[in-house]
Amino acid sequence: MKKLQKILMVATAFMLAACAAEDAENSEEKLLQNDSPVVWIAEDDDSRLYMIGTVPLVPESSAWQTAEVMSALESAETFFFESDTRDSARAEALRLTAELGLYDGGDKLSSYLDDLQIKLLINAAADADVPRGTLENMKPWFAGEILSVAAAESAGLKVDIAPDTVIQEWAKLRVRKTEYLDDVDVRIRDMADLPQETQIEFLSNVMTNYGALGDSMKATALQWEKGKLSDLMRGQTNIYSQLPEADYEALLAKRNARWSKELTAFMEGSGSAIVVVGMPHLLGSDSLQYMLRENGYPVRRHRSKVAADTIEE
């Protein structure tokens, strides 16, 4: 039961792109090699906007607080996050997840699955050490998230050392201005509002790939930590990448289009800021940096002074 409660909490953290705060040590070797999460920068005469994409779970050995990341944090006066991850927001996210993610009236998950999918559910529940009866109470999107989190944790990924809330706490301690690009309910409703057949396809993909999913997410976290853009573009794996491709891309594009308006408004003013969002929002032709370029702002990869002379990937 304790394990299941932990998985439920971590799943909610995924919905908020949230993580608990704990410092990770910097690595001199990383600075020399310039292995670092990618940080982008858009700027004009009087505005500077850094952008970093994060992952919600990382290995215990992760050392992502590199010169590139820290120099961007130090320079930013305003911090834009996807959503609020304070305790009150987490409580609301848990309440809404239960409201939108659980069946009522005696309905159950397997009623909507075919025979093969039911077998996959039985096997995935056993592999994840999550009671099948618990999953039966969940709608397909929520069951898929719970199993994905279990796969990630089985691969040694940790929520308590991941970046998003570490950075939120860093900004809070330094009394930096904080803005939220979305309310806490947006991502939850995005998943809950998907058509039933899309939710089932998402769950089926998670169950089918369960044995390899954790290792794939771990590989993505390591590629992110080292800034391996080409690898990430080829096949980054996260919970939502198990959605049908069209739905996955539509969710990202919809949110990015909305966020880019707020970020463009910031650029029309003056000051310095950093955007901290999930990594997929900074990949591909619908990325935030692409939209900012379309709005007339040049975007380049940020390099710290320490690593300015290193070779691009």
CSV table of C-alpha atoms in Angstrom, one decimal:
chain,number,residue,atom,x,y,z
A,1,MET,CA,0.0,0.0,0.0
A,2,LYS,CA,2.8,2.4,0.8
A,3,LYS,CA,4.4,1.7,-2.6
A,4,LEU,CA,1.1,2.4,-4.3
A,5,GLN,CA,0.6,5.6,-2.4
A,6,LYS,CA,4.1,6.7,-3.5
A,7,ILE,CA,3.4,5.9,-7.1
A,8,LEU,CA,0.2,7.9,-6.9
A,9,MET,CA,2.1,10.9,-5.6
A,10,VAL,CA,4.7,10.6,-8.2
A,11,ALA,CA,2.1,10.3,-11.0
A,12,THR,CA,0.6,13.5,-9.8
A,13,ALA,CA,4.0,15.1,-9.9
A,14,PHE,CA,4.3,14.0,-13.5
A,15,MET,CA,1.0,15.7,-14.2
A,16,LEU,CA,2.5,18.9,-12.7
A,17,ALA,CA,5.9,18.3,-14.2
A,18,ALA,CA,7.0,18.6,-10.6
A,19,CYS,CA,9.8,17.2,-8.4
A,20,ALA,CA,10.9,17.7,-4.8
A,21,ALA,CA,13.9,19.9,-4.0
A,22,GLU,CA,17.3,18.5,-3.3
A,23,ASP,CA,20.6,19.9,-4.6
A,24,ALA,CA,22.6,17.8,-7.1
A,25,GLU,CA,26.4,18.3,-7.1
A,26,ASN,CA,28.1,19.9,-10.0
A,27,SER,CA,30.8,18.0,-11.8
A,28,GLU,CA,34.1,19.6,-12.9
A,29,GLU,CA,34.4,16.9,-15.6
A,30,LYS,CA,31.0,17.9,-17.0
A,31,LEU,CA,32.1,21.5,-17.2
A,32,LEU,CA,35.2,20.5,-19.2
A,33,GLN,CA,33.3,18.3,-21.6
A,34,ASN,CA,30.3,20.7,-21.7
A,35,ASP,CA,28.0,17.8,-21.1
A,36,SER,CA,25.0,19.7,-20.0
A,37,PRO,CA,21.2,19.9,-20.4
A,38,VAL,CA,20.6,22.2,-23.3
A,39,VAL,CA,19.7,25.8,-22.5
A,40,TRP,CA,18.4,28.1,-25.2
A,41,ILE,CA,18.4,31.9,-25.2
A,42,ALA,CA,16.3,34.4,-27.1
A,43,GLU,CA,17.3,38.0,-26.8
A,44,ASP,CA,16.9,41.5,-28.3
A,45,ASP,CA,18.2,44.9,-27.2
A,46,ASP,CA,16.6,44.9,-23.8
A,47,SER,CA,15.2,41.4,-23.2
A,48,ARG,CA,16.8,38.0,-22.5
A,49,LEU,CA,14.8,34.8,-22.3
A,50,TYR,CA,16.5,31.5,-21.3
A,51,MET,CA,14.7,28.2,-21.9
A,52,ILE,CA,15.5,24.8,-20.4
A,53,GLY,CA,13.5,21.6,-20.9
A,54,THR,CA,13.4,19.2,-18.0
A,55,VAL,CA,12.7,15.6,-17.3
A,56,PRO,CA,10.5,14.7,-14.3
A,57,LEU,CA,12.6,11.7,-13.1
A,58,VAL,CA,16.3,11.3,-13.1
A,59,PRO,CA,18.9,8.7,-11.9
A,60,GLU,CA,20.3,9.1,-8.4
A,61,SER,CA,23.7,9.9,-9.9
A,62,SER,CA,22.3,12.8,-12.0
A,63,ALA,CA,24.4,16.0,-11.9
A,64,TRP,CA,22.5,18.4,-14.1
A,65,GLN,CA,23.4,21.6,-12.3
A,66,THR,CA,26.1,22.5,-14.8
A,67,ALA,CA,27.7,25.9,-15.7
A,68,GLU,CA,25.1,26.5,-18.5
A,69,VAL,CA,22.2,25.8,-16.3
A,70,MET,CA,23.4,27.7,-13.3
A,71,SER,CA,24.5,30.8,-15.3
A,72,ALA,CA,21.0,31.0,-16.8
A,73,LEU,CA,19.4,30.7,-13.4
A,74,GLU,CA,21.7,33.3,-11.9
A,75,SER,CA,20.9,35.7,-14.7
A,76,ALA,CA,17.1,35.4,-14.6
A,77,GLU,CA,14.9,37.9,-12.8
A,78,THR,CA,11.7,36.2,-13.6
A,79,PHE,CA,11.0,32.4,-13.7
A,80,PHE,CA,8.3,30.9,-15.9
A,81,PHE,CA,7.2,27.4,-14.9
A,82,GLU,CA,4.5,25.1,-16.4
A,83,SER,CA,2.4,25.1,-13.2
A,84,ASP,CA,2.5,25.6,-9.5
A,85,THR,CA,3.9,22.7,-7.5
A,86,ARG,CA,3.4,24.0,-4.0
A,87,ASP,CA,1.6,21.8,-1.5
A,88,SER,CA,-1.8,23.5,-2.1
A,89,ALA,CA,-1.4,22.9,-5.9
A,90,ARG,CA,-0.4,19.3,-5.3
A,91,ALA,CA,-3.5,18.7,-3.1
A,92,GLU,CA,-5.7,20.2,-5.8
A,93,ALA,CA,-4.0,18.0,-8.5
A,94,LEU,CA,-4.6,14.9,-6.4
A,95,ARG,CA,-8.2,15.8,-5.9
A,96,LEU,CA,-8.8,16.4,-9.6
A,97,THR,CA,-6.9,13.3,-10.7
A,98,ALA,CA,-9.1,11.2,-8.5
A,99,GLU,CA,-12.2,13.0,-9.8
A,100,LEU,CA,-11.3,12.6,-13.5
A,101,GLY,CA,-9.1,9.4,-13.4
A,102,LEU,CA,-11.3,7.0,-11.4
A,103,TYR,CA,-14.4,5.2,-12.3
A,104,ASP,CA,-17.6,5.5,-10.2
A,105,GLY,CA,-20.8,3.6,-10.2
A,106,GLY,CA,-19.1,0.2,-10.3
A,107,ASP,CA,-17.5,0.6,-13.8
A,108,LYS,CA,-14.1,-1.0,-14.3
A,109,LEU,CA,-11.2,-0.8,-16.7
A,110,SER,CA,-11.3,-4.3,-18.1
A,111,SER,CA,-14.9,-3.7,-19.4
A,112,TYR,CA,-13.3,-1.5,-22.1
A,113,LEU,CA,-10.4,-3.9,-23.0
A,114,ASP,CA,-10.2,-6.8,-25.3
A,115,ASP,CA,-8.9,-10.2,-24.3
A,116,LEU,CA,-5.3,-9.5,-25.3
A,117,GLN,CA,-5.4,-6.2,-23.5
A,118,ILE,CA,-6.7,-7.8,-20.3
A,119,LYS,CA,-3.8,-10.3,-20.4
A,120,LEU,CA,-1.4,-7.4,-20.8
A,121,LEU,CA,-3.1,-5.7,-17.9
A,122,ILE,CA,-2.7,-8.7,-15.6
A,123,ASN,CA,1.0,-9.1,-16.6
A,124,ALA,CA,1.8,-5.4,-16.2
A,125,ALA,CA,0.1,-5.2,-12.8
A,126,ALA,CA,2.2,-8.1,-11.6
A,127,ASP,CA,5.4,-6.6,-13.0
A,128,ALA,CA,4.7,-3.2,-11.5
A,129,ASP,CA,3.6,-4.7,-8.2
A,130,VAL,CA,0.4,-2.7,-8.4
A,131,PRO,CA,-2.8,-4.6,-7.4
A,132,ARG,CA,-4.9,-5.4,-10.5
A,133,GLY,CA,-8.0,-4.3,-8.5
A,134,THR,CA,-6.5,-0.9,-8.1
A,135,LEU,CA,-5.9,-0.5,-11.8
A,136,GLU,CA,-9.5,-1.7,-12.5
A,137,ASN,CA,-10.8,1.4,-10.8
A,138,MET,CA,-8.8,3.7,-13.1
A,139,LYS,CA,-9.6,5.1,-16.4
A,140,PRO,CA,-7.2,4.1,-19.2
A,141,TRP,CA,-5.2,7.3,-19.2
A,142,PHE,CA,-4.6,7.2,-15.4
A,143,ALA,CA,-3.8,3.5,-15.4
A,144,GLY,CA,-1.2,4.2,-18.2
A,145,GLU,CA,0.4,6.9,-16.1
A,146,ILE,CA,0.5,4.7,-12.9
A,147,LEU,CA,2.2,1.9,-14.8
A,148,SER,CA,4.6,4.3,-16.5
A,149,VAL,CA,5.7,5.7,-13.2
A,150,ALA,CA,6.2,2.2,-11.8
A,151,ALA,CA,8.4,1.3,-14.8
A,152,ALA,CA,10.5,4.4,-14.3
A,153,GLU,CA,11.0,3.8,-10.6
A,154,SER,CA,11.9,0.2,-11.3
A,155,ALA,CA,14.7,1.5,-13.5
A,156,GLY,CA,16.1,3.5,-10.7
A,157,LEU,CA,14.7,6.9,-11.6
A,158,LYS,CA,14.0,9.3,-8.8
A,159,VAL,CA,11.5,12.1,-8.3
A,160,ASP,CA,13.3,13.6,-5.3
A,161,ILE,CA,16.3,14.8,-7.2
A,162,ALA,CA,14.8,15.9,-10.5
A,163,PRO,CA,15.0,19.5,-11.8
A,164,ASP,CA,11.6,21.3,-11.9
A,165,THR,CA,10.9,21.9,-8.2
A,166,VAL,CA,14.6,22.1,-7.4
A,167,ILE,CA,14.6,25.1,-9.6
A,168,GLN,CA,11.3,26.4,-8.2
A,169,GLU,CA,12.8,26.2,-4.7
A,170,TRP,CA,16.0,27.8,-5.8
A,171,ALA,CA,14.0,30.8,-7.2
A,172,LYS,CA,11.9,31.0,-4.1
A,173,LEU,CA,14.9,31.1,-1.8
A,174,ARG,CA,16.3,34.0,-3.9
A,175,VAL,CA,13.0,35.8,-4.0
A,176,ARG,CA,12.8,35.8,-7.8
A,177,LYS,CA,9.5,36.6,-9.5
A,178,THR,CA,7.6,33.5,-10.5
A,179,GLU,CA,5.0,33.1,-13.2
A,180,TYR,CA,3.0,30.0,-14.1
A,181,LEU,CA,2.1,29.3,-17.8
A,182,ASP,CA,-0.8,27.0,-16.9
A,183,ASP,CA,-3.2,26.3,-14.1
A,184,VAL,CA,-2.6,23.0,-12.2
A,185,ASP,CA,-5.6,21.4,-13.9
A,186,VAL,CA,-4.6,21.8,-17.6
A,187,ARG,CA,-2.4,18.8,-18.1
A,188,ILE,CA,-4.7,16.6,-16.1
A,189,ARG,CA,-7.7,17.7,-18.2
A,190,ASP,CA,-5.7,17.3,-21.4
A,191,MET,CA,-5.3,13.6,-20.7
A,192,ALA,CA,-8.7,13.1,-19.2
A,193,ASP,CA,-10.4,14.7,-22.2
A,194,LEU,CA,-8.8,12.4,-24.7
A,195,PRO,CA,-11.2,10.2,-26.6
A,196,GLN,CA,-11.7,6.7,-25.0
A,197,GLU,CA,-10.0,4.9,-27.9
A,198,THR,CA,-7.0,7.2,-27.6
A,199,GLN,CA,-6.7,6.5,-23.9
A,200,ILE,CA,-6.9,2.8,-24.5
A,201,GLU,CA,-4.2,3.0,-27.2
A,202,PHE,CA,-2.0,4.9,-24.8
A,203,LEU,CA,-2.6,2.3,-22.1
A,204,SER,CA,-2.0,-0.6,-24.5
A,205,ASN,CA,1.3,0.9,-25.6
A,206,VAL,CA,2.4,1.3,-22.0
A,207,MET,CA,1.5,-2.3,-21.2
A,208,THR,CA,3.0,-3.8,-24.4
A,209,ASN,CA,6.3,-1.9,-23.8
A,210,TYR,CA,6.3,-2.2,-20.0
A,211,GLY,CA,9.5,-4.4,-19.8
A,212,ALA,CA,11.6,-1.8,-21.8
A,213,LEU,CA,9.8,1.4,-20.8
A,214,GLY,CA,11.8,2.1,-17.6
A,215,ASP,CA,15.2,1.6,-19.3
A,216,SER,CA,14.0,3.8,-22.2
A,217,MET,CA,13.1,6.6,-19.9
A,218,LYS,CA,16.4,6.2,-18.1
A,219,ALA,CA,18.2,6.5,-21.4
A,220,THR,CA,16.3,9.7,-22.2
A,221,ALA,CA,17.1,11.2,-18.8
A,222,LEU,CA,20.8,10.5,-19.5
A,223,GLN,CA,20.6,11.9,-23.0
A,224,TRP,CA,18.9,15.0,-21.5
A,225,GLU,CA,21.6,15.4,-18.8
A,226,LYS,CA,24.4,15.4,-21.5
A,227,GLY,CA,22.5,17.6,-23.9
A,228,LYS,CA,22.4,15.0,-26.7
A,229,LEU,CA,19.9,16.8,-28.9
A,230,SER,CA,20.2,14.5,-31.9
A,231,ASP,CA,19.5,11.4,-29.8
A,232,LEU,CA,16.5,13.2,-28.1
A,233,MET,CA,15.1,14.2,-31.4
A,234,ARG,CA,15.3,10.6,-32.7
A,235,GLY,CA,13.5,8.9,-29.9
A,236,GLN,CA,13.0,10.6,-26.5
A,237,THR,CA,10.8,8.5,-24.2
A,238,ASN,CA,8.5,9.8,-21.5
A,239,ILE,CA,5.1,8.9,-20.2
A,240,TYR,CA,3.3,10.9,-22.9
A,241,SER,CA,5.4,9.6,-25.8
A,242,GLN,CA,3.3,6.4,-25.5
A,243,LEU,CA,0.3,8.4,-26.8
A,244,PRO,CA,-0.5,8.0,-30.5
A,245,GLU,CA,1.9,10.4,-32.3
A,246,ALA,CA,-0.8,12.7,-33.6
A,247,ASP,CA,-2.3,13.2,-30.2
A,248,TYR,CA,1.1,13.7,-28.5
A,249,GLU,CA,2.2,16.3,-31.0
A,250,ALA,CA,-1.2,18.1,-30.8
A,251,LEU,CA,-1.0,18.4,-27.1
A,252,LEU,CA,2.5,19.8,-27.2
A,253,ALA,CA,1.7,22.2,-30.1
A,254,LYS,CA,-1.5,23.5,-28.4
A,255,ARG,CA,0.3,24.3,-25.2
A,256,ASN,CA,3.3,25.8,-26.9
A,257,ALA,CA,1.1,28.1,-29.1
A,258,ARG,CA,-0.6,29.4,-25.9
A,259,TRP,CA,2.6,29.8,-24.0
A,260,SER,CA,4.5,31.5,-26.9
A,261,LYS,CA,2.0,34.4,-26.7
A,262,GLU,CA,2.9,35.1,-23.1
A,263,LEU,CA,6.6,34.7,-23.8
A,264,THR,CA,6.5,37.0,-26.8
A,265,ALA,CA,4.7,39.6,-24.6
A,266,PHE,CA,7.6,39.3,-22.2
A,267,MET,CA,10.1,39.8,-25.0
A,268,GLU,CA,8.3,42.9,-26.1
A,269,GLY,CA,9.1,44.4,-22.7
A,270,SER,CA,12.4,44.4,-21.0
A,271,GLY,CA,14.3,42.2,-18.5
A,272,SER,CA,15.7,38.7,-18.1
A,273,ALA,CA,13.8,35.5,-17.5
A,274,ILE,CA,14.0,31.7,-17.7
A,275,VAL,CA,11.4,29.3,-18.9
A,276,VAL,CA,11.5,25.9,-17.2
A,277,VAL,CA,9.2,23.4,-19.0
A,278,GLY,CA,9.1,19.7,-19.9
A,279,MET,CA,11.8,18.8,-22.4
A,280,PRO,CA,9.4,17.8,-25.3
A,281,HIS,CA,8.2,21.5,-25.4
A,282,LEU,CA,11.7,22.5,-26.7
A,283,LEU,CA,12.0,19.8,-29.4
A,284,GLY,CA,10.8,19.8,-33.0
A,285,SER,CA,9.1,22.2,-35.4
A,286,ASP,CA,6.4,23.1,-32.9
A,287,SER,CA,8.9,23.9,-30.1
A,288,LEU,CA,8.8,27.2,-28.1
A,289,GLN,CA,12.1,28.4,-29.6
A,290,TYR,CA,10.7,27.8,-33.2
A,291,MET,CA,7.6,29.8,-32.4
A,292,LEU,CA,9.7,32.6,-30.9
A,293,ARG,CA,11.8,32.7,-34.1
A,294,GLU,CA,8.6,32.9,-36.1
A,295,ASN,CA,7.7,35.9,-34.0
A,296,GLY,CA,11.0,37.6,-34.9
A,297,TYR,CA,13.3,36.8,-32.0
A,298,PRO,CA,16.6,35.0,-32.8
A,299,VAL,CA,17.2,31.9,-30.6
A,300,ARG,CA,20.6,30.3,-30.0
A,301,ARG,CA,22.0,27.7,-27.7
A,302,HIS,CA,23.3,29.3,-24.5
A,303,ARG,CA,26.9,28.6,-23.5
A,304,SER,CA,28.5,29.6,-20.2
A,305,LYS,CA,31.9,31.4,-20.1
A,306,VAL,CA,33.4,28.2,-18.6
A,307,ALA,CA,32.5,26.1,-21.7
A,308,ALA,CA,32.3,28.8,-24.4
A,309,ASP,CA,35.1,27.2,-26.5
A,310,THR,CA,33.8,23.6,-26.5
A,311,ILE,CA,32.6,21.9,-29.7
A,312,GLU,CA,28.9,21.7,-30.5
A,313,GLU,CA,27.4,18.3,-30.8
